[in-house]
Amino acid sequence: MTLVVHKYGGTSVADADRIRSVAKRIVDSYNEGNGVVAVVSAMGRRTDELLGLAAEVSDRSHPREMDMLLTAGERVTMALVAMAIQDLGVAATSFTGSQAGILTTGKHGQAEIVEIRADRVREGLDEGKVVIVAGFQGVDPASKDVTTLGRGGSDATAVALAAALSADRCEIYTDVDGVFTADPRVVPAATKLLELTYEEMLELASAGAGVLMPRSVEFGRRFGIPIHVRSSFHGGEGTLVKEETMEQAVVRGIAHDESEAKLTISRVPDTPGVAASVFEPLAAAGVNVDMIVQNVSHDGSTDISFTVPISMLDVAEREARTVAEAIDAGSVSVDKDIAKVTVVGIGMKTESGIASRMFRILADHDINIQMISTSPIRISCVVAGDRVSEAVKALHSGLGLDDGASA
Ligand code: ADP
Ligand code: ASP
Ligand code: MG
C-alpha cells in the first residue's frame, strides 16, 4: 500500500466548508488505495488570535501555558476534519502531537522534534483508518508537558512524520499553487517553479519565504523525503523540493523578510576579543543574530551593526546596552524599519557576477544597501523597510525572472 502524508495549512481549513473540502480530498486519496495521514494546522488565523488573547490577559511570559493555549488551535481542526471524513463514510481518527508520539525537546515555543514513536498512527493505518494529526506540537518526555515547534511548525510535523513512517509521498497543501520565484502576493509577475533543490528551498525559507518552515526542509533533506507543495483549492501540479534538479538555475528565486530589526553599537573599542564580548551575552540570552557589519574607523574604534528577530528586540537591546557600558563603547541605536531581500540560486556556485548585478539593480532604483551577507548560493541585502517590495520587484524583473526564465 502506498502511504501518503498530507498537510493542510490554516487558510485551507479556515471554515466549515473548507474543512469539508479538505475531507473530500483526503477521502479521494484514500479511495485511490492510499494509506493517508493528514497533518492539520489551526483554522485561519486562530494561532494569532490566541496569541492576542494571551497578550490581553497578561503582559508577562508564560512559556508552558502559552503552549497549552496554542496547541488547542490545531486540536480543534483535527477533530473537525476527522468528523467530516467519517461523514463521507471513511473511518478516521485524530491524534494530538503527543498521542501521535511526537517527542520533542522541552523548549516551549521553539521545541525540536527528537524522535517520533508513531505506534498509534501505524495502528490506526493498519485498521484501515485515515489518521489525522494535529500539527505544530509534541510532548517533552522529560516534563510530560506539551510543546510547540515554532511558527509554521505543522510543515515540520508533516515531513518528520513522513520520514518516521517511511511514507511514499509528503504533500503540503497550501493557499498558493506551489513555490514561486518570489512571494506571489508581493510580486504579481512571480512564476511557479516546477522543482527546486532542498538547499535552495532552505535558503529561501530561512530568508523569509514563508511557504515552508525551514526545519521541514531540513528534515526532507536529512531523510531524503521529496516535499510536494500544492494548492489545496485545485488539483494543479505544484512544486517538488528534492535533492537535485535538471536545471541548475543561477537565480531560482527571491525572498524577503520584514521580521528583523537592526541594532548598532557605536564607538566599540577596536581590540581583540571585543566581538566575542558583544555577541556572547546575546547568544547566552537566546538571541539569534543574523547579519553583522563592522565598520572600521580611524580613531581606534568601530561601529558594529547586527540584525535580530523583532520578537527578540527587547532582550537584544537590553544585552547590547549592558555590554556597551561594560566595554566603554558609545550609544546603542535601534532601527525597526529595515528589511532583508535575498537572491538564491544553486548555479551561483559556478557563475559569478550575480552580486554585482543585484547591487546595480538596487542602485538604479536608488535603494541604499545597509548590510550584505552571502553564502555559496545566496546574496542578502538589508534595505529600508519601506523600499523592500520595490526592491523585490526590481530584482525579480532585472534578474530575468518575470517571464519565468532564470538569469
Ligand atoms: P499555510 O497556512 O498553508 O501553511 P503559509 O501562509 O504558511 O500557508 O504559507 C503560504 C504563503 O507563503 C503564501 O500565501 C505566500 O504569500 C507566502 N510565500 C512567501 N514566499 C513564497 C514563495 N516564494 N512561493 C509561494 N508562496 C510564498
Ligand atoms: N498554527 C501554527 C502557526 O500559525 C502552525 C502552522 O500553521 O504551521 O504558526
Ligand atoms: Mg505555513
Short mmCIF file of C-alpha atoms and ligand atoms in Angstrom, two decimals:
data_model
loop_
_atom_site.label_atom_id
_atom_site.label_comp_id
_atom_site.label_asym_id
_atom_site.label_seq_id
_atom_site.Cartn_x
_atom_site.Cartn_y
_atom_site.Cartn_z
CA MET A 1 0.00 0.00 0.00
CA THR A 2 1.21 3.47 -0.84
CA LEU A 3 1.41 5.73 2.22
CA VAL A 4 0.97 9.46 1.78
CA VAL A 5 1.27 12.27 4.32
CA HIS A 6 -0.80 15.37 3.57
CA LYS A 7 -0.54 18.69 5.37
CA TYR A 8 -3.23 21.38 5.30
CA GLY A 9 -2.38 24.93 6.39
CA GLY A 10 -4.61 27.44 8.19
CA THR A 11 -6.27 29.04 5.15
CA SER A 12 -7.09 25.60 3.76
CA VAL A 13 -9.13 24.73 6.88
CA ALA A 14 -10.37 28.25 7.69
CA ASP A 15 -14.10 27.41 7.89
CA ALA A 16 -16.58 24.52 7.81
CA ASP A 17 -16.84 24.49 4.00
CA ARG A 18 -13.10 24.31 3.58
CA ILE A 19 -12.84 21.58 6.20
CA ARG A 20 -15.40 19.56 4.24
CA SER A 21 -13.48 20.04 1.01
CA VAL A 22 -10.21 19.03 2.69
CA ALA A 23 -12.00 15.90 3.98
CA LYS A 24 -13.15 15.19 0.41
CA ARG A 25 -9.59 15.48 -0.92
CA ILE A 26 -8.32 13.12 1.80
CA VAL A 27 -11.11 10.61 1.10
CA ASP A 28 -10.38 10.75 -2.66
CA SER A 29 -6.77 9.84 -1.94
CA TYR A 30 -7.87 7.06 0.43
CA ASN A 31 -10.29 5.69 -2.17
CA GLU A 32 -7.45 5.53 -4.69
CA GLY A 33 -5.97 2.88 -2.39
CA ASN A 34 -3.54 5.04 -0.38
CA GLY A 35 -2.95 4.98 3.34
CA VAL A 36 -3.39 8.61 4.39
CA VAL A 37 -2.03 10.55 7.35
CA ALA A 38 -3.14 14.20 7.33
CA VAL A 39 -1.44 16.84 9.44
CA VAL A 40 -3.58 19.92 10.06
CA SER A 41 -2.95 23.49 11.22
CA ALA A 42 -5.15 25.74 13.33
CA MET A 43 -8.12 27.24 11.45
CA GLY A 44 -7.43 30.51 9.63
CA ARG A 45 -5.61 32.99 11.87
CA ARG A 46 -6.50 31.15 15.06
CA THR A 47 -2.90 30.96 16.31
CA ASP A 48 -2.57 34.76 16.01
CA GLU A 49 -5.92 35.23 17.76
CA LEU A 50 -4.82 33.01 20.64
CA LEU A 51 -1.55 34.93 20.92
CA GLY A 52 -3.55 38.17 21.00
CA LEU A 53 -5.85 36.82 23.68
CA ALA A 54 -2.89 35.83 25.84
CA ALA A 55 -1.43 39.35 25.44
CA GLU A 56 -4.76 40.85 26.57
CA VAL A 57 -4.79 38.69 29.69
CA SER A 58 -1.15 39.03 30.69
CA ASP A 59 1.90 41.02 29.60
CA ARG A 60 4.29 38.52 31.16
CA SER A 61 5.85 35.50 29.51
CA HIS A 62 4.24 32.12 30.33
CA PRO A 63 6.02 29.61 28.06
CA ARG A 64 4.30 26.45 29.34
CA GLU A 65 0.79 27.89 29.41
CA MET A 66 1.31 29.53 26.02
CA ASP A 67 1.97 26.10 24.52
CA MET A 68 -1.10 24.69 26.29
CA LEU A 69 -3.08 27.51 24.69
CA LEU A 70 -1.66 27.38 21.17
CA THR A 71 -1.84 23.59 20.79
CA ALA A 72 -5.60 23.93 21.27
CA GLY A 73 -5.85 25.59 17.83
CA GLU A 74 -4.67 22.51 15.95
CA ARG A 75 -6.69 20.25 18.23
CA VAL A 76 -9.92 21.89 17.12
CA THR A 77 -9.11 21.34 13.45
CA MET A 78 -8.06 17.70 13.81
CA ALA A 79 -11.35 16.72 15.42
CA LEU A 80 -13.46 18.60 12.86
CA VAL A 81 -11.55 17.09 9.91
CA ALA A 82 -11.96 13.59 11.38
CA MET A 83 -15.73 14.18 11.77
CA ALA A 84 -16.04 15.41 8.17
CA ILE A 85 -14.17 12.34 6.89
CA GLN A 86 -16.40 9.99 8.90
CA ASP A 87 -19.43 11.72 7.35
CA LEU A 88 -18.06 10.71 3.94
CA GLY A 89 -18.20 7.08 5.05
CA VAL A 90 -14.50 6.53 5.81
CA ALA A 91 -13.17 5.63 9.25
CA ALA A 92 -10.92 8.36 10.68
CA THR A 93 -9.27 9.03 13.99
CA SER A 94 -7.46 12.11 15.24
CA PHE A 95 -4.39 12.39 17.48
CA THR A 96 -2.71 15.31 19.21
CA GLY A 97 1.05 15.56 18.62
CA SER A 98 1.61 13.88 21.96
CA GLN A 99 -0.75 10.98 21.13
CA ALA A 100 0.97 10.61 17.75
CA GLY A 101 4.26 10.05 19.62
CA ILE A 102 5.99 13.27 18.56
CA LEU A 103 8.69 13.66 21.21
CA THR A 104 10.45 16.99 21.42
CA THR A 105 12.96 18.98 23.43
CA GLY A 106 11.50 21.00 26.29
CA LYS A 107 11.98 24.45 24.76
CA HIS A 108 8.47 25.87 24.81
CA GLY A 109 7.58 27.80 21.67
CA GLN A 110 10.65 26.53 19.81
CA ALA A 111 10.79 22.82 20.61
CA GLU A 112 12.61 20.48 18.23
CA ILE A 113 11.41 17.03 17.29
CA VAL A 114 13.88 14.46 18.61
CA GLU A 115 12.00 11.22 17.98
CA ILE A 116 8.66 10.01 16.66
CA ARG A 117 7.12 6.89 18.22
CA ALA A 118 4.35 6.53 15.71
CA ASP A 119 2.83 3.27 17.03
CA ARG A 120 -0.69 4.64 17.39
CA VAL A 121 -0.55 6.22 13.94
CA ARG A 122 0.55 2.87 12.46
CA GLU A 123 -2.15 1.01 14.36
CA GLY A 124 -4.78 3.40 13.00
CA LEU A 125 -3.50 2.88 9.45
CA ASP A 126 -3.43 -0.90 9.95
CA GLU A 127 -7.08 -0.74 10.98
CA GLY A 128 -7.83 0.92 7.64
CA LYS A 129 -8.43 4.36 9.13
CA VAL A 130 -7.38 7.76 7.92
CA VAL A 131 -5.20 9.28 10.65
CA ILE A 132 -5.38 13.00 11.37
CA VAL A 133 -2.53 14.53 13.39
CA ALA A 134 -2.53 17.98 14.99
CA GLY A 135 0.45 19.86 13.55
CA PHE A 136 2.91 22.22 15.25
CA GLN A 137 3.08 20.27 18.53
CA GLY A 138 4.64 17.47 20.50
CA VAL A 139 5.46 16.48 24.04
CA ASP A 140 8.63 16.73 26.07
CA PRO A 141 9.08 13.23 27.54
CA ALA A 142 11.07 14.61 30.49
CA SER A 143 8.42 17.04 31.78
CA LYS A 144 5.43 15.40 30.02
CA ASP A 145 4.35 18.90 29.00
CA VAL A 146 3.08 19.71 25.54
CA THR A 147 5.32 21.86 23.37
CA THR A 148 5.04 23.82 20.12
CA LEU A 149 7.54 23.77 17.29
CA GLY A 150 7.63 27.47 16.30
CA ARG A 151 5.51 29.35 13.75
CA GLY A 152 4.72 27.34 10.66
CA GLY A 153 5.60 24.19 12.58
CA SER A 154 2.92 21.98 11.02
CA ASP A 155 5.18 21.70 7.96
CA ALA A 156 7.86 20.17 10.21
CA THR A 157 5.31 17.77 11.76
CA ALA A 158 4.33 16.57 8.29
CA VAL A 159 7.80 15.99 6.87
CA ALA A 160 9.09 14.42 10.10
CA LEU A 161 6.08 12.07 10.21
CA ALA A 162 6.63 11.17 6.56
CA ALA A 163 10.22 10.26 7.43
CA ALA A 164 9.25 8.29 10.55
CA LEU A 165 6.58 6.33 8.67
CA SER A 166 8.77 5.87 5.55
CA ALA A 167 5.90 7.40 3.58
CA ASP A 168 5.96 7.32 -0.19
CA ARG A 169 4.96 10.97 -0.54
CA CYS A 170 4.69 14.14 1.54
CA GLU A 171 2.26 16.68 0.12
CA ILE A 172 1.99 20.16 1.63
CA TYR A 173 -1.38 21.64 0.61
CA THR A 174 -1.49 25.41 0.95
CA ASP A 175 -3.16 28.60 -0.30
CA VAL A 176 -0.83 29.14 -3.29
CA ASP A 177 -0.16 26.84 -6.24
CA GLY A 178 3.37 25.92 -5.16
CA VAL A 179 6.72 27.60 -4.53
CA PHE A 180 7.06 30.72 -6.67
CA THR A 181 10.10 32.71 -7.84
CA ALA A 182 9.05 35.30 -5.18
CA ASP A 183 6.11 35.77 -2.83
CA PRO A 184 3.23 35.97 -5.35
CA ARG A 185 1.41 38.36 -3.00
CA VAL A 186 4.23 40.89 -3.41
CA VAL A 187 5.39 40.18 -6.96
CA PRO A 188 2.44 39.63 -9.32
CA ALA A 189 4.90 38.60 -12.07
CA ALA A 190 6.26 35.73 -9.95
CA THR A 191 6.01 32.32 -11.60
CA LYS A 192 5.53 28.89 -10.07
CA LEU A 193 8.60 26.66 -10.01
CA LEU A 194 8.23 23.03 -11.08
CA GLU A 195 11.16 21.98 -8.92
CA LEU A 196 14.00 23.28 -6.75
CA THR A 197 16.63 21.71 -4.52
CA TYR A 198 16.43 21.30 -0.74
CA GLU A 199 19.43 23.60 -0.50
CA GLU A 200 17.69 26.38 -2.45
CA MET A 201 14.41 25.95 -0.58
CA LEU A 202 16.25 26.04 2.74
CA GLU A 203 17.93 29.33 1.82
CA LEU A 204 14.65 30.82 0.56
CA ALA A 205 12.68 29.64 3.59
CA SER A 206 15.35 30.88 6.03
CA ALA A 207 15.34 34.22 4.20
CA GLY A 208 11.61 34.70 4.74
CA ALA A 209 9.76 32.69 2.06
CA GLY A 210 7.04 31.56 4.47
CA VAL A 211 5.61 28.88 2.20
CA LEU A 212 7.64 26.20 4.03
CA MET A 213 9.11 26.24 7.51
CA PRO A 214 12.93 25.92 7.22
CA ARG A 215 13.07 22.97 9.61
CA SER A 216 10.67 20.97 7.45
CA VAL A 217 13.08 21.37 4.53
CA GLU A 218 15.96 20.24 6.75
CA PHE A 219 14.02 17.06 7.63
CA GLY A 220 13.29 16.49 3.95
CA ARG A 221 16.94 16.79 3.07
CA ARG A 222 18.19 14.71 6.00
CA PHE A 223 15.82 11.82 5.36
CA GLY A 224 15.53 12.11 1.58
CA ILE A 225 11.80 12.92 1.59
CA PRO A 226 10.78 14.90 -1.51
CA ILE A 227 8.33 17.66 -0.48
CA HIS A 228 5.48 18.34 -2.86
CA VAL A 229 3.94 21.81 -2.33
CA ARG A 230 0.48 22.13 -3.92
CA SER A 231 -2.74 24.10 -3.86
CA SER A 232 -5.44 22.85 -1.53
CA PHE A 233 -8.04 24.55 -3.73
CA HIS A 234 -7.45 22.76 -7.05
CA GLY A 235 -5.54 19.84 -8.46
CA GLY A 236 -2.59 21.70 -10.07
CA GLU A 237 0.81 20.13 -10.36
CA GLY A 238 2.59 22.12 -7.64
CA THR A 239 6.33 22.24 -6.90
CA LEU A 240 8.69 19.43 -5.97
CA VAL A 241 11.50 20.15 -3.49
CA LYS A 242 14.19 17.49 -3.84
CA GLU A 243 17.90 16.69 -3.83
CA GLU A 244 18.77 17.62 -7.41
CA THR A 245 17.07 19.38 -10.29
CA MET A 246 17.50 19.10 -14.04
CA GLU A 247 18.42 22.74 -14.49
CA GLN A 248 21.00 24.46 -12.26
CA ALA A 249 19.36 27.89 -12.09
CA VAL A 250 21.71 30.77 -11.37
CA VAL A 251 18.79 32.67 -9.82
CA ARG A 252 15.98 30.39 -8.65
CA GLY A 253 14.06 32.83 -6.55
CA ILE A 254 13.94 35.90 -4.34
CA ALA A 255 12.78 36.06 -0.74
CA HIS A 256 12.21 38.96 1.58
CA ASP A 257 11.93 39.24 5.33
CA GLU A 258 10.49 42.12 7.33
CA SER A 259 10.74 40.39 10.70
CA GLU A 260 14.17 41.65 11.76
CA ALA A 261 15.45 44.84 13.36
CA LYS A 262 18.92 46.38 13.27
CA LEU A 263 20.94 47.34 16.33
CA THR A 264 24.08 49.46 16.16
CA ILE A 265 26.64 49.86 18.92
CA SER A 266 28.80 52.87 18.16
CA ARG A 267 32.44 53.50 19.05
CA VAL A 268 33.26 49.95 20.10
CA PRO A 269 36.98 49.75 21.03
CA ASP A 270 38.78 48.09 18.10
CA THR A 271 40.69 45.49 20.11
CA PRO A 272 40.89 41.66 20.07
CA GLY A 273 38.05 39.98 21.91
CA VAL A 274 35.54 42.78 21.56
CA ALA A 275 33.26 40.96 19.10
CA ALA A 276 33.19 38.00 21.48
CA SER A 277 32.26 40.32 24.38
CA VAL A 278 29.38 41.75 22.35
CA PHE A 279 27.93 38.53 20.94
CA GLU A 280 28.47 36.07 23.81
CA PRO A 281 25.82 37.64 26.09
CA LEU A 282 23.39 37.82 23.14
CA ALA A 283 23.90 34.12 22.43
CA ALA A 284 23.51 33.30 26.13
CA ALA A 285 20.21 35.20 26.14
CA GLY A 286 18.99 33.06 23.23
CA VAL A 287 19.10 35.87 20.64
CA ASN A 288 19.66 34.58 17.12
CA VAL A 289 21.87 37.18 15.44
CA ASP A 290 21.59 37.14 11.65
CA MET A 291 23.72 39.68 9.74
CA ILE A 292 26.70 41.53 11.23
CA VAL A 293 28.62 44.50 9.85
CA GLN A 294 31.65 46.07 11.49
CA ASN A 295 32.87 49.43 10.18
CA VAL A 296 36.48 50.21 10.99
CA SER A 297 37.06 53.85 11.73
CA HIS A 298 40.37 55.57 12.21
CA ASP A 299 40.33 56.55 15.85
CA GLY A 300 40.73 53.01 17.21
CA SER A 301 37.04 52.37 17.49
CA THR A 302 34.44 50.79 15.27
CA ASP A 303 30.64 50.70 14.86
CA ILE A 304 29.08 47.22 14.99
CA SER A 305 25.62 46.72 13.46
CA PHE A 306 23.67 43.47 13.55
CA THR A 307 20.16 42.22 12.92
CA VAL A 308 17.94 40.20 15.27
CA PRO A 309 14.35 38.94 15.08
CA ILE A 310 11.97 41.75 16.14
CA SER A 311 10.44 39.30 18.60
CA MET A 312 13.79 39.29 20.45
CA LEU A 313 14.48 43.01 20.11
CA ASP A 314 13.80 43.95 23.75
CA VAL A 315 16.16 41.26 25.06
CA ALA A 316 18.79 42.10 22.43
CA GLU A 317 18.63 45.82 23.18
CA ARG A 318 18.96 45.25 26.92
CA GLU A 319 22.01 42.98 26.43
CA ALA A 320 23.57 45.41 23.94
CA ARG A 321 23.20 48.34 26.35
CA THR A 322 24.74 46.35 29.21
CA VAL A 323 27.68 45.25 27.11
CA ALA A 324 28.20 48.72 25.59
CA GLU A 325 28.60 50.13 29.07
CA ALA A 326 30.89 47.29 30.18
CA ILE A 327 33.30 47.73 27.26
CA ASP A 328 33.11 51.51 27.30
CA ALA A 329 31.50 51.79 23.86
CA GLY A 330 29.25 54.64 22.69
CA SER A 331 25.50 54.63 22.19
CA VAL A 332 23.16 51.82 21.14
CA SER A 333 20.63 52.64 18.42
CA VAL A 334 17.72 50.59 17.11
CA ASP A 335 16.19 50.62 13.63
CA LYS A 336 12.99 48.60 13.25
CA ASP A 337 12.33 49.91 9.77
CA ILE A 338 14.60 47.55 7.86
CA ALA A 339 14.01 44.53 5.66
CA LYS A 340 16.17 41.91 4.01
CA VAL A 341 15.99 40.90 0.38
CA THR A 342 17.69 37.68 -0.71
CA VAL A 343 18.52 36.19 -4.11
CA VAL A 344 19.02 32.39 -4.22
CA GLY A 345 20.26 30.00 -6.91
CA ILE A 346 22.33 26.81 -6.92
CA GLY A 347 24.09 27.95 -10.13
CA MET A 348 25.78 30.80 -8.19
CA LYS A 349 28.29 28.18 -7.07
CA THR A 350 29.80 28.25 -10.53
CA GLU A 351 28.65 31.51 -12.06
CA SER A 352 29.97 34.80 -10.72
CA GLY A 353 28.60 38.29 -11.20
CA ILE A 354 25.15 37.94 -9.64
CA ALA A 355 26.12 40.05 -6.61
CA SER A 356 27.26 42.97 -8.74
CA ARG A 357 24.11 42.73 -10.86
CA MET A 358 21.99 42.73 -7.71
CA PHE A 359 23.80 45.82 -6.36
CA ARG A 360 23.46 47.62 -9.72
CA ILE A 361 19.71 46.93 -9.92
CA LEU A 362 19.22 48.29 -6.38
CA ALA A 363 21.39 51.31 -7.21
CA ASP A 364 19.39 52.03 -10.37
CA HIS A 365 16.30 52.21 -8.15
CA ASP A 366 18.09 54.46 -5.68
CA ILE A 367 17.72 51.84 -2.94
CA ASN A 368 20.51 52.06 -0.39
CA ILE A 369 22.15 48.82 0.81
CA GLN A 370 22.80 48.89 4.55
CA MET A 371 24.26 45.43 5.04
CA ILE A 372 25.30 42.50 2.84
CA SER A 373 25.84 38.80 3.54
CA THR A 374 26.38 35.81 1.28
CA SER A 375 26.55 32.03 1.15
CA PRO A 376 27.72 29.99 -1.88
CA ILE A 377 24.15 30.05 -3.25
CA ARG A 378 22.69 33.24 -1.70
CA ILE A 379 23.15 37.01 -1.53
CA SER A 380 21.21 39.03 1.06
CA CYS A 381 20.98 42.83 1.38
CA VAL A 382 19.38 44.84 4.17
CA VAL A 383 17.45 47.84 2.83
CA ALA A 384 14.97 50.35 4.27
CA GLY A 385 11.72 48.60 5.23
CA ASP A 386 9.53 50.84 3.09
CA ARG A 387 11.57 50.05 -0.05
CA VAL A 388 11.54 46.26 0.20
CA SER A 389 8.64 45.39 -2.09
CA GLU A 390 10.07 47.73 -4.73
CA ALA A 391 13.46 46.02 -4.28
CA VAL A 392 11.98 42.52 -4.69
CA LYS A 393 10.04 43.53 -7.81
CA ALA A 394 13.05 45.31 -9.34
CA LEU A 395 15.34 42.33 -8.72
CA HIS A 396 12.74 39.89 -10.00
CA SER A 397 12.47 41.78 -13.24
CA GLY A 398 16.15 42.80 -13.51
CA LEU A 399 17.43 39.25 -12.95
CA GLY A 400 15.15 37.88 -15.67
CA LEU A 401 12.60 36.07 -13.52
CA ASP A 402 9.50 37.98 -14.66
CA ASP A 403 8.99 35.75 -17.67
CA GLY A 404 9.93 32.59 -15.81
CA ALA A 405 13.41 32.43 -17.33
CA SER A 406 16.38 32.41 -14.98
CA ALA A 407 19.20 34.90 -15.25
P1 ADP B 1 -0.15 27.63 5.29
O1 ADP B 1 -1.15 28.24 6.22
O2 ADP B 1 -0.75 26.76 4.23
O3 ADP B 1 0.99 26.96 6.00
P2 ADP B 1 1.51 29.94 4.83
O4 ADP B 1 0.82 31.26 4.94
O5 ADP B 1 2.35 29.49 5.96
O6 ADP B 1 0.42 28.85 4.45
O7 ADP B 1 2.42 29.90 3.52
C1 ADP B 1 1.87 30.22 2.27
C2 ADP B 1 2.17 31.68 1.95
O8 ADP B 1 3.59 31.83 1.75
C3 ADP B 1 1.58 32.18 0.65
O9 ADP B 1 0.27 32.64 0.84
C4 ADP B 1 2.55 33.26 0.22
O10 ADP B 1 2.07 34.56 0.47
C5 ADP B 1 3.79 33.03 1.06
N1 ADP B 1 5.02 32.95 0.28
C6 ADP B 1 6.17 33.63 0.55
N2 ADP B 1 7.10 33.36 -0.36
C7 ADP B 1 6.57 32.48 -1.23
C8 ADP B 1 7.06 31.82 -2.38
N3 ADP B 1 8.32 32.00 -2.83
N4 ADP B 1 6.23 30.97 -3.04
C9 ADP B 1 4.98 30.76 -2.60
N5 ADP B 1 4.45 31.36 -1.52
C10 ADP B 1 5.23 32.22 -0.83
N1 ASP B 2 -0.76 27.25 13.53
C1 ASP B 2 0.67 27.42 13.61
C2 ASP B 2 1.06 28.79 13.10
O1 ASP B 2 0.20 29.57 12.73
C3 ASP B 2 1.43 26.34 12.91
C4 ASP B 2 1.22 26.24 11.43
O2 ASP B 2 0.27 26.81 10.90
O3 ASP B 2 2.03 25.58 10.76
O4 ASP B 2 2.23 29.12 13.08
MG MG B 3 2.74 27.66 6.90
#
